[in-house]
Amino acid sequence: MVSESDQTSTGALLSRAIFEVVTNNLTLQRLESLISTCCGLVRNIEEVAVVTASSSSRSSKQQQQKTKKQKKKKKKKKKKKKKKKKKKKKKKNDDDDDDDDDDEKTVVHTSWIVTLSR
């Protein structure tokens, strides 16, 4: 963040320069001094802005990566849940199939008994 003193100093210098131009008291040497001081302050402000922007960009990238990781985790969890569900369903179906086999055996067995009794 740009310090208030830098902002205030720049504003004060510019208003002072304007006042001196209006009152015709501005000498070339004074103008050069004001310009170099303003340039120095502006450079400081720009450096702060660049640092702020890069750190903001860095934190934004970190946030994006964090979000990506969370999404991947969620997706993985969902996939695992689905797999578990499928396994349970398959196991249940297999159990049901086993029951069907028992029924068939019983039917065969019963028919055999019926056949024997005739």
CSV table of C-alpha atoms in Angstrom, one decimal:
chain,number,residue,atom,x,y,z
A,1,MET,CA,0.0,0.0,0.0
A,2,VAL,CA,1.3,3.5,-0.8
A,3,SER,CA,2.0,5.5,2.3
A,4,GLU,CA,-0.1,8.5,3.0
A,5,SER,CA,3.0,10.6,3.5
A,6,ASP,CA,4.2,9.9,0.0
A,7,GLN,CA,0.8,10.8,-1.4
A,8,THR,CA,0.6,13.9,0.7
A,9,SER,CA,4.2,15.0,-0.1
A,10,THR,CA,3.5,14.6,-3.8
A,11,GLY,CA,0.3,16.5,-3.6
A,12,ALA,CA,1.9,19.3,-1.5
A,13,LEU,CA,4.9,19.6,-3.9
A,14,LEU,CA,2.6,19.8,-6.9
A,15,SER,CA,0.4,22.4,-5.3
A,16,ARG,CA,3.5,24.4,-4.2
A,17,ALA,CA,4.9,24.3,-7.8
A,18,ILE,CA,1.5,25.5,-9.2
A,19,PHE,CA,1.4,28.3,-6.7
A,20,GLU,CA,5.0,29.4,-7.6
A,21,VAL,CA,4.2,29.3,-11.3
A,22,VAL,CA,1.1,31.4,-10.8
A,23,THR,CA,3.0,34.0,-8.6
A,24,ASN,CA,6.0,34.0,-11.1
A,25,ASN,CA,8.3,33.1,-8.2
A,26,LEU,CA,9.4,29.7,-9.7
A,27,THR,CA,13.0,29.7,-10.8
A,28,LEU,CA,14.5,27.1,-13.2
A,29,GLN,CA,16.6,25.6,-10.3
A,30,ARG,CA,13.5,25.4,-8.1
A,31,LEU,CA,11.5,23.8,-10.9
A,32,GLU,CA,14.2,21.1,-11.4
A,33,SER,CA,14.3,20.4,-7.7
A,34,LEU,CA,10.5,20.0,-7.5
A,35,ILE,CA,10.5,17.8,-10.6
A,36,SER,CA,13.2,15.5,-9.3
A,37,THR,CA,11.6,15.2,-5.9
A,38,CYS,CA,8.2,14.4,-7.5
A,39,CYS,CA,9.8,11.9,-9.7
A,40,GLY,CA,11.5,10.2,-6.7
A,41,LEU,CA,8.1,10.1,-4.9
A,42,VAL,CA,6.4,8.7,-8.0
A,43,ARG,CA,9.0,6.1,-8.4
A,44,ASN,CA,8.5,5.0,-4.8
A,45,ILE,CA,4.7,4.9,-5.4
A,46,GLU,CA,5.3,2.8,-8.6
A,47,GLU,CA,7.6,0.4,-6.7
A,48,VAL,CA,5.0,0.0,-4.0
A,49,ALA,CA,2.3,-0.6,-6.7
A,50,VAL,CA,4.5,-3.2,-8.4
A,51,VAL,CA,5.2,-5.0,-5.2
A,52,THR,CA,1.6,-4.9,-4.2
A,53,ALA,CA,0.5,-6.2,-7.6
A,54,SER,CA,3.0,-9.0,-7.6
A,55,SER,CA,2.1,-10.1,-4.1
A,56,SER,CA,-1.6,-9.8,-5.0
A,57,SER,CA,-0.9,-11.9,-8.1
A,58,ARG,CA,1.0,-14.4,-6.1
A,59,SER,CA,-1.7,-14.8,-3.5
A,60,SER,CA,-4.3,-15.1,-6.2
A,61,LYS,CA,-2.3,-17.9,-7.8
A,62,GLN,CA,-2.0,-19.6,-4.5
A,63,GLN,CA,-5.7,-19.3,-3.9
A,64,GLN,CA,-6.4,-20.8,-7.4
A,65,GLN,CA,-4.1,-23.7,-6.7
A,66,LYS,CA,-5.7,-24.2,-3.3
A,67,THR,CA,-9.2,-24.2,-5.0
A,68,LYS,CA,-7.9,-26.6,-7.6
A,69,LYS,CA,-6.6,-29.0,-5.0
A,70,GLN,CA,-9.9,-28.9,-3.1
A,71,LYS,CA,-11.9,-29.6,-6.2
A,72,LYS,CA,-9.6,-32.6,-7.0
A,73,LYS,CA,-10.0,-33.9,-3.5
A,74,LYS,CA,-13.8,-33.6,-3.8
A,75,LYS,CA,-13.8,-35.3,-7.1
A,76,LYS,CA,-11.6,-38.1,-5.8
A,77,LYS,CA,-13.9,-38.5,-2.8
A,78,LYS,CA,-17.0,-38.6,-5.0
A,79,LYS,CA,-15.3,-41.2,-7.2
A,80,LYS,CA,-14.4,-43.3,-4.2
A,81,LYS,CA,-18.0,-43.1,-3.0
A,82,LYS,CA,-19.3,-44.1,-6.4
A,83,LYS,CA,-16.9,-47.1,-6.5
A,84,LYS,CA,-18.0,-48.2,-3.0
A,85,LYS,CA,-21.6,-47.8,-4.0
A,86,LYS,CA,-21.0,-49.9,-7.2
A,87,LYS,CA,-19.1,-52.5,-5.2
A,88,LYS,CA,-22.0,-52.7,-2.7
A,89,LYS,CA,-24.5,-52.9,-5.5
A,90,LYS,CA,-22.5,-55.6,-7.3
A,91,LYS,CA,-22.1,-57.5,-4.0
A,92,LYS,CA,-25.8,-57.3,-3.4
A,93,ASN,CA,-26.5,-58.5,-6.9
A,94,ASP,CA,-24.1,-61.4,-6.5
A,95,ASP,CA,-25.8,-62.3,-3.3
A,96,ASP,CA,-29.2,-62.1,-5.1
A,97,ASP,CA,-27.8,-64.3,-7.8
A,98,ASP,CA,-26.7,-66.8,-5.2
A,99,ASP,CA,-30.3,-66.8,-3.8
A,100,ASP,CA,-31.5,-67.5,-7.4
A,101,ASP,CA,-29.2,-70.5,-7.6
A,102,ASP,CA,-30.6,-71.8,-4.4
A,103,ASP,CA,-34.1,-71.4,-5.8
A,104,GLU,CA,-33.2,-73.2,-8.9
A,105,LYS,CA,-31.7,-76.0,-6.9
A,106,THR,CA,-34.8,-76.3,-4.9
A,107,VAL,CA,-36.9,-76.3,-8.0
A,108,VAL,CA,-34.8,-79.0,-9.5
A,109,HIS,CA,-34.8,-80.9,-6.2
A,110,THR,CA,-38.5,-80.6,-5.9
A,111,SER,CA,-39.1,-81.7,-9.4
A,112,TRP,CA,-36.8,-84.7,-8.8
A,113,ILE,CA,-38.8,-85.6,-5.8
A,114,VAL,CA,-42.0,-85.2,-7.7
A,115,THR,CA,-40.6,-87.4,-10.5
A,116,LEU,CA,-39.6,-90.0,-8.0
A,117,SER,CA,-42.9,-90.1,-6.4
A,118,ARG,CA,-44.7,-90.9,-9.7
